[in-house]
Amino acid sequence: NDATAPHENTIMSEYKEVETREYTHIRDLKYGCNPHQKPSAIFSSPGASGGQAFEILNGNPGYINLLDAMNAWQLVKELREALGQPAASSFKHVSPAGAAIAVPLSDVEREIYGIGEKQLTPAATAYLRAREADPKSSFGDFAALSDKVDEETALIMKTKVSDGVIAPDFDEKALEILKQKKGGGYIILKANPDYVPPPVEFREVYGVCFAQKRNDIKITKDTMKNVVTKIATLSDEAVRDMVIATITLKYTQSNSVGYAVNGQMVGVGAGQQSRVDCVKLAGGKVETWYLRQHPKVRGLKFKKGTKKVAKLNARVQYIEGDFTKQSKEAFSALLEEEPEPFTEAEKQDFLKQLTGVSLSSDAFFPFPDNIDHASMRGVSFIAQPGGSVADKAVIEACDEYGMAMSFTGTRLFHH
């Protein structure tokens, strides 16, 4: 999906013939990506300002925990700056499973997210939306919040299986609650909002050192102004969701696409070689998220004492219908009564009610088949860089489906 451009034969290097960099040791880590990758450590980078990037308040973070934390914190910080509301994200293996801002929940969302009539602070609302975008993928996640973690948010986090959290601050009661998670080992990082990373990033792969300017481009509401379709009007809600999806993709392993609605991501497709596979993968997550609201799914009668995680997995399995003989028996054992089959016709009929979804892509759509698949998931608005030889065909496909599409002009590959 690389945009074609003439190769520059003469590039004026801004680097010296020999680059010398000094890193300051922060702490040793238990191991790297895998237990056999020892030794492992983190260092502070030369050229940064404002102090250290974060402070460890509790727990013993690992290599992948910290990769998740550094990406998750940047994502919520940028959402907060772009949209002016508290933001949260849920990361797994250096890609977001969910991200959201503090848009109030509907009654149905309150029910399926398991919060009932409990009053929520803005931080708690953002966190719950981010975590409930794809809760199966968020199991064992690393969370990030743009604002101080209050007691209400901590009480919700207490019920979730999670490795850790990063935020700019924590209420005293919130800290006390979170320090009790995972037998006292829950990772709590205090982000430093004043920290400024160096403008150039260095990394090593197979003994080769790579350098590039940090991806510090700002995604704002103005990024969505170049609407190229016949439908040229974008609602405030659409622009908000397009910004959320686009900033989320900035920190998602490429190729990536993301669907957003109601101020939250509802499907992220990450790390696929084929862009249309990303659209389909993330689209399947959208369908599961929305079908959790179907009366049949909400009406499953679980036996008393069934754990929340077991209920979630059973609902998703009921939606997806991928039972083996053994898994069907385990599913039935959780219920007081056997439900009627959830037919494909019922699913498709319910999914027709889903509209107003925004889709963003980290690079251009090379073929209109991406738009065909997006149309099956309630997509009304699209943000993508543009720049493909197939732009005309993609625009025509959007016009055919009655979608509005913006060309952002900015590719956001992330590796």
Coordinates of C-alpha atoms in Angstrom, one line a residue:
N1 CA 0.0 0.0 0.0
D2 CA 3.0 2.4 -0.4
A3 CA 2.1 5.5 -2.3
T4 CA 4.2 5.7 -5.4
A5 CA 6.7 8.6 -5.6
P6 CA 9.9 9.1 -7.6
H7 CA 13.0 8.0 -5.7
E8 CA 15.4 10.8 -4.7
N9 CA 18.9 9.8 -5.8
T10 CA 20.5 12.6 -3.9
I11 CA 19.5 12.9 -0.2
M12 CA 21.2 15.4 2.0
S13 CA 22.0 13.5 5.2
E14 CA 21.3 15.2 8.5
Y15 CA 23.3 12.6 10.3
K16 CA 27.0 12.5 11.0
E17 CA 29.3 9.9 9.5
V18 CA 29.6 8.4 13.0
E19 CA 26.6 9.0 15.4
T20 CA 27.5 8.7 19.1
R21 CA 24.6 8.4 21.5
E22 CA 24.6 8.0 25.3
Y23 CA 21.7 6.2 27.0
T24 CA 21.1 6.4 30.7
H25 CA 20.2 3.1 32.4
I26 CA 16.8 3.3 34.1
R27 CA 16.2 -0.3 35.3
D28 CA 16.7 -3.9 34.4
L29 CA 13.7 -5.9 33.2
K30 CA 13.0 -9.6 34.0
Y31 CA 13.4 -10.5 30.3
G32 CA 12.6 -9.1 26.8
C33 CA 9.8 -10.2 24.5
N34 CA 10.3 -13.8 25.6
P35 CA 11.7 -15.5 28.8
H36 CA 14.9 -16.7 27.0
Q37 CA 15.7 -13.1 25.9
K38 CA 18.0 -12.0 28.7
P39 CA 19.4 -9.6 29.7
S40 CA 16.8 -6.8 29.2
A41 CA 16.6 -3.2 30.4
I42 CA 15.2 0.2 29.6
F43 CA 17.3 3.4 29.2
S44 CA 16.4 7.1 28.9
S45 CA 17.0 8.6 25.5
P46 CA 19.3 11.5 24.8
G47 CA 17.6 14.6 23.5
A48 CA 14.5 14.2 25.6
S49 CA 13.4 17.0 28.0
G50 CA 11.1 17.5 31.0
G51 CA 12.3 14.6 33.1
Q52 CA 11.6 10.9 32.8
A53 CA 8.6 9.7 30.7
F54 CA 7.0 7.9 33.6
E55 CA 7.3 6.8 37.2
I56 CA 6.6 3.3 38.5
L57 CA 4.2 3.5 41.4
N58 CA 3.5 -0.2 41.8
G59 CA 4.4 -3.5 40.2
N60 CA 7.3 -4.8 38.1
P61 CA 6.6 -3.9 34.4
G62 CA 8.0 -6.1 31.7
Y63 CA 9.3 -5.3 28.2
I64 CA 6.0 -5.7 26.4
N65 CA 4.1 -4.0 29.3
L66 CA 6.2 -0.9 28.7
L67 CA 5.9 -1.0 24.9
D68 CA 2.1 -1.1 25.4
A69 CA 2.3 1.7 28.0
M70 CA 4.4 4.1 25.9
N71 CA 2.1 3.7 22.9
A72 CA -1.2 3.7 24.9
W73 CA -0.2 6.9 26.7
Q74 CA 0.6 8.7 23.5
L75 CA -2.7 7.7 22.0
V76 CA -4.8 9.0 24.9
K77 CA -2.8 12.1 25.2
E78 CA -3.4 13.0 21.6
L79 CA -7.1 12.1 21.8
R80 CA -7.4 14.5 24.8
E81 CA -5.6 17.3 22.9
A82 CA -7.6 16.8 19.7
L83 CA -11.1 16.5 21.2
G84 CA -10.9 18.1 24.6
Q85 CA -12.4 15.2 26.5
P86 CA -11.0 12.5 28.8
A87 CA -9.7 9.5 26.8
A88 CA -8.8 5.9 27.5
S89 CA -7.2 3.0 25.6
S90 CA -6.8 -0.7 26.0
F91 CA -3.6 -2.2 24.5
K92 CA -2.5 -5.8 23.8
H93 CA 0.8 -6.7 22.1
V94 CA 1.5 -3.1 21.0
S95 CA -1.8 -2.4 19.3
P96 CA -5.0 -1.0 20.7
A97 CA -8.0 -3.4 21.3
G98 CA -10.0 -0.3 22.1
A99 CA -9.9 3.5 22.5
A100 CA -12.6 6.0 23.5
I101 CA -13.5 9.4 24.9
A102 CA -16.1 10.2 27.6
V103 CA -19.3 10.2 25.6
P104 CA -22.2 9.3 27.9
L105 CA -23.5 5.7 27.6
S106 CA -27.0 4.8 26.3
D107 CA -29.2 2.6 28.5
V108 CA -28.5 -0.5 26.3
E109 CA -24.7 0.2 26.4
R110 CA -25.0 0.4 30.2
E111 CA -26.6 -3.0 30.3
I112 CA -24.3 -4.8 28.0
Y113 CA -21.2 -3.2 29.6
G114 CA -22.4 -4.4 32.9
I115 CA -22.6 -1.1 34.7
G116 CA -26.4 -0.7 35.2
E117 CA -27.5 2.6 36.7
K118 CA -24.2 3.3 38.4
Q119 CA -23.1 6.9 38.1
L120 CA -19.9 7.3 36.0
T121 CA -17.3 10.0 36.0
P122 CA -15.9 11.1 32.6
A123 CA -12.7 9.1 33.2
A124 CA -14.7 6.0 34.1
T125 CA -16.9 6.4 31.0
A126 CA -13.9 6.7 28.7
Y127 CA -12.3 3.7 30.3
L128 CA -15.4 1.5 30.1
R129 CA -16.0 2.4 26.4
A130 CA -12.4 1.6 25.6
R131 CA -12.4 -1.7 27.5
E132 CA -15.8 -2.8 26.1
A133 CA -14.9 -2.2 22.4
D134 CA -13.5 -5.7 22.1
P135 CA -13.5 -7.1 25.6
K136 CA -12.3 -10.6 24.5
S137 CA -9.1 -9.0 23.0
S138 CA -8.8 -6.7 26.0
F139 CA -8.5 -9.6 28.4
G140 CA -5.1 -9.1 30.2
D141 CA -4.6 -5.6 28.6
F142 CA -2.5 -2.6 29.5
A143 CA -4.8 0.5 30.0
A144 CA -4.1 4.2 29.6
L145 CA -6.1 7.2 30.7
S146 CA -5.5 10.8 29.7
D147 CA -6.8 12.2 33.0
K148 CA -6.4 11.4 36.7
V149 CA -7.7 8.0 37.7
D150 CA -10.5 8.5 40.2
E151 CA -12.0 6.1 42.7
E152 CA -15.0 5.3 40.4
T153 CA -12.7 4.4 37.5
A154 CA -10.5 2.3 39.8
L155 CA -13.5 0.3 41.1
I156 CA -14.4 -0.6 37.5
M157 CA -10.8 -1.5 36.7
K158 CA -10.7 -3.7 39.8
T159 CA -13.2 -6.1 38.1
K160 CA -11.2 -6.4 34.9
V161 CA -8.4 -8.9 34.1
S162 CA -5.5 -6.5 33.3
D163 CA -1.8 -6.2 33.6
G164 CA -1.5 -2.5 34.3
V165 CA -2.4 1.1 33.7
I166 CA -0.6 4.4 32.9
A167 CA -2.2 7.8 33.7
P168 CA -0.9 11.3 34.6
D169 CA -2.2 10.9 38.2
F170 CA -4.2 8.8 40.6
D171 CA -6.6 9.7 43.5
E172 CA -5.4 8.3 46.8
K173 CA -8.3 5.9 47.0
A174 CA -7.9 4.8 43.4
L175 CA -4.2 4.0 44.1
E176 CA -5.2 2.0 47.1
I177 CA -7.7 0.0 45.2
L178 CA -5.4 -0.7 42.2
K179 CA -2.5 -1.7 44.4
Q180 CA -4.6 -4.6 45.6
K181 CA -5.0 -6.1 42.1
K182 CA -3.0 -9.2 41.1
G183 CA -2.0 -9.9 44.6
G184 CA -0.4 -6.5 44.9
G185 CA 1.6 -6.9 41.6
Y186 CA -0.7 -4.7 39.4
I187 CA 1.5 -2.3 37.4
I188 CA 0.8 1.3 38.0
L189 CA 2.7 3.9 36.0
K190 CA 2.4 7.7 36.5
A191 CA 3.0 9.4 33.1
N192 CA 4.8 12.7 33.0
P193 CA 2.8 15.2 30.9
D194 CA 5.8 17.5 30.7
Y195 CA 8.0 14.9 29.1
V196 CA 9.1 15.8 25.5
P197 CA 10.7 12.9 23.5
P198 CA 13.6 13.6 21.1
P199 CA 12.6 14.6 17.6
V200 CA 14.5 11.6 16.1
E201 CA 14.0 8.0 16.9
F202 CA 16.6 5.2 16.7
R203 CA 16.1 1.5 16.8
E204 CA 18.1 -1.6 16.0
V205 CA 17.1 -4.7 14.0
Y206 CA 19.6 -7.5 13.4
G207 CA 22.5 -5.2 14.2
V208 CA 21.4 -2.5 11.9
C209 CA 20.4 0.9 13.4
F210 CA 17.5 2.7 11.9
A211 CA 16.8 6.4 12.4
Q212 CA 13.8 8.5 11.5
K213 CA 12.0 11.7 12.5
R214 CA 9.4 10.8 15.2
N215 CA 5.8 10.6 13.8
D216 CA 4.7 13.8 15.6
I217 CA 2.0 14.9 13.1
K218 CA -1.1 16.1 14.8
I219 CA -4.5 14.7 13.8
T220 CA -7.3 17.3 14.4
K221 CA -10.9 18.0 13.3
D222 CA -9.4 20.0 10.5
T223 CA -7.7 16.9 9.2
M224 CA -11.1 15.8 7.9
K225 CA -12.0 18.9 5.9
N226 CA -11.1 17.6 2.4
V227 CA -14.3 15.7 1.6
V228 CA -14.1 14.2 -1.9
T229 CA -17.5 12.5 -2.3
K230 CA -20.9 13.8 -3.5
I231 CA -22.1 13.8 0.1
A232 CA -19.9 16.5 1.5
T233 CA -21.5 17.1 4.9
L234 CA -19.9 15.7 8.1
S235 CA -21.8 15.8 11.4
D236 CA -19.9 16.8 14.5
E237 CA -20.2 13.3 15.7
A238 CA -18.8 11.9 12.5
V239 CA -15.8 14.2 12.6
R240 CA -15.2 13.2 16.3
D241 CA -15.3 9.5 15.5
M242 CA -13.1 9.9 12.4
V243 CA -10.5 11.7 14.6
I244 CA -10.7 8.9 17.2
A245 CA -10.3 6.2 14.6
T246 CA -7.4 8.0 12.8
I247 CA -5.4 8.7 16.0
T248 CA -6.0 5.1 17.1
L249 CA -4.4 3.9 13.9
K250 CA -1.4 6.1 14.4
Y251 CA -0.5 3.6 17.2
T252 CA -1.7 0.4 15.6
Q253 CA 0.6 -2.1 13.8
S254 CA 0.1 -1.7 10.0
N255 CA -1.7 -2.4 7.8
S256 CA -4.6 -1.2 9.9
V257 CA -8.1 0.1 9.7
G258 CA -10.5 1.0 12.5
Y259 CA -14.3 1.5 13.0
A260 CA -15.6 4.0 15.5
V261 CA -19.1 5.1 16.6
N262 CA -20.5 6.9 19.7
G263 CA -17.0 8.1 20.7
Q264 CA -15.4 4.7 20.8
M265 CA -13.6 2.3 18.6
V266 CA -15.7 -0.8 17.9
G267 CA -13.4 -2.7 15.7
V268 CA -9.6 -2.5 15.1
G269 CA -7.9 -4.6 12.4
A270 CA -4.2 -4.6 12.9
G271 CA -1.0 -6.1 11.3
Q272 CA -2.5 -7.6 8.2
Q273 CA -0.6 -7.8 4.9
S274 CA -3.9 -7.2 2.9
R275 CA -5.9 -4.1 3.6
V276 CA -9.2 -5.7 2.7
D277 CA -8.4 -8.4 5.2
C278 CA -8.1 -5.6 7.8
V279 CA -11.5 -4.3 6.8
K280 CA -13.0 -7.7 7.2
L281 CA -11.2 -8.6 10.4
A282 CA -12.2 -5.3 12.1
G283 CA -15.7 -5.5 10.6
G284 CA -16.2 -8.9 12.2
K285 CA -15.4 -7.2 15.6
V286 CA -17.9 -4.5 14.8
E287 CA -20.6 -7.1 14.2
T288 CA -19.8 -8.9 17.5
W289 CA -19.9 -5.6 19.4
Y290 CA -23.3 -4.6 17.9
L291 CA -24.9 -8.1 18.2
R292 CA -24.2 -8.0 21.9
Q293 CA -27.1 -5.6 22.0
H294 CA -29.5 -8.0 20.3
P295 CA -32.4 -9.1 22.6
K296 CA -31.5 -12.8 22.2
V297 CA -28.0 -12.2 23.5
R298 CA -29.1 -9.9 26.3
G299 CA -31.7 -12.4 27.2
L300 CA -29.4 -15.4 27.9
K301 CA -30.2 -16.7 31.3
F302 CA -27.0 -17.6 33.2
K303 CA -26.9 -19.8 36.3
K304 CA -26.3 -17.9 39.6
G305 CA -22.6 -17.6 40.3
T306 CA -21.5 -17.5 36.7
K307 CA -18.4 -15.3 36.4
K308 CA -18.4 -12.2 34.3
V309 CA -15.7 -13.4 32.0
A310 CA -17.6 -16.7 31.4
K311 CA -20.7 -14.8 30.6
L312 CA -18.8 -12.6 28.1
N313 CA -17.2 -15.5 26.4
A314 CA -20.5 -17.4 26.2
R315 CA -22.3 -14.4 24.6
V316 CA -19.6 -14.0 22.0
Q317 CA -19.7 -17.7 21.3
Y318 CA -23.5 -17.6 20.9
I319 CA -23.1 -14.7 18.5
E320 CA -20.3 -16.3 16.4
G321 CA -21.9 -19.8 16.6
D322 CA -18.6 -21.6 16.3
F323 CA -19.5 -24.5 18.6
T324 CA -17.9 -27.9 18.7
K325 CA -19.8 -30.7 20.5
Q326 CA -17.6 -30.2 23.7
S327 CA -17.9 -26.3 23.6
K328 CA -21.6 -26.5 23.1
E329 CA -22.0 -28.7 26.2
A330 CA -19.8 -26.3 28.2
F331 CA -21.9 -23.4 26.9
S332 CA -25.2 -25.1 27.9
A333 CA -23.9 -25.9 31.3
L334 CA -23.7 -22.2 32.1
L335 CA -27.4 -21.6 31.4
E336 CA -30.6 -22.2 33.2
E337 CA -32.4 -22.9 30.0
E338 CA -31.2 -23.7 26.4
P339 CA -31.7 -20.7 24.1
E340 CA -33.1 -20.9 20.6
P341 CA -30.4 -20.8 17.9
F342 CA -29.3 -17.3 16.8
T343 CA -29.9 -17.5 13.1
E344 CA -27.9 -15.8 10.4
A345 CA -31.0 -14.1 9.1
E346 CA -31.7 -12.7 12.6
K347 CA -28.2 -11.4 12.8
Q348 CA -28.2 -9.7 9.4
D349 CA -31.6 -8.2 10.1
F350 CA -30.4 -6.6 13.3
L351 CA -27.1 -5.4 11.8
K352 CA -29.1 -3.4 9.2
Q353 CA -30.0 -1.0 12.1
L354 CA -26.3 -0.1 12.6
T355 CA -25.6 3.2 10.9
G356 CA -23.4 6.3 11.3
V357 CA -20.2 4.3 11.7
S358 CA -16.8 6.0 10.8
L359 CA -14.0 4.0 9.2
S360 CA -10.4 5.1 9.0
S361 CA -7.4 3.6 7.2
D362 CA -3.7 4.1 7.9
A363 CA -3.0 4.1 4.1
F364 CA -5.1 4.5 0.9
F365 CA -7.6 1.9 -0.2
P366 CA -6.2 0.3 -3.3
F367 CA -9.5 -1.2 -4.5
P368 CA -13.2 -0.4 -4.0
D369 CA -13.8 -3.9 -2.5
N370 CA -12.8 -2.3 0.8
I371 CA -15.8 0.0 0.5
D372 CA -18.1 -2.9 -0.3
H373 CA -17.1 -4.7 2.9
A374 CA -17.4 -1.4 4.9
S375 CA -20.9 -0.9 3.7
M376 CA -22.0 -4.2 5.4
R377 CA -21.0 -2.7 8.8
G378 CA -23.0 0.5 8.9
V379 CA -20.2 2.7 7.7
S380 CA -21.4 6.2 6.7
F381 CA -18.1 8.1 6.9
I382 CA -14.5 7.3 5.8
A383 CA -11.2 8.9 6.5
Q384 CA -8.1 7.8 4.5
P385 CA -5.0 9.4 3.0
G386 CA -5.9 9.1 -0.7
G387 CA -3.2 8.9 -3.3
S388 CA -4.0 5.6 -5.0
V389 CA -4.4 5.1 -8.7
A390 CA -7.8 3.7 -7.8
D391 CA -9.0 6.8 -5.9
K392 CA -11.6 7.6 -8.6
A393 CA -13.1 4.1 -8.3
V394 CA -13.1 4.2 -4.5
I395 CA -14.8 7.6 -4.5
E396 CA -17.4 6.2 -6.9
A397 CA -18.0 3.3 -4.6
C398 CA -18.6 5.6 -1.7
D399 CA -21.0 7.7 -3.7
E400 CA -22.9 4.5 -4.7
Y401 CA -23.3 3.5 -1.0
G402 CA -24.1 7.1 0.1
M403 CA -21.0 7.5 2.2
A404 CA -19.0 10.7 2.8
M405 CA -15.2 10.3 2.5
S406 CA -12.3 12.6 3.5
F407 CA -8.8 12.5 2.1
T408 CA -6.5 13.3 5.0
G409 CA -3.3 13.4 2.9
T410 CA -1.4 11.7 5.6
R411 CA -0.2 8.1 5.7
L412 CA 0.1 6.6 9.2
F413 CA 2.1 3.4 8.9
H414 CA 3.3 2.1 12.3
H415 CA 5.9 -0.6 12.8

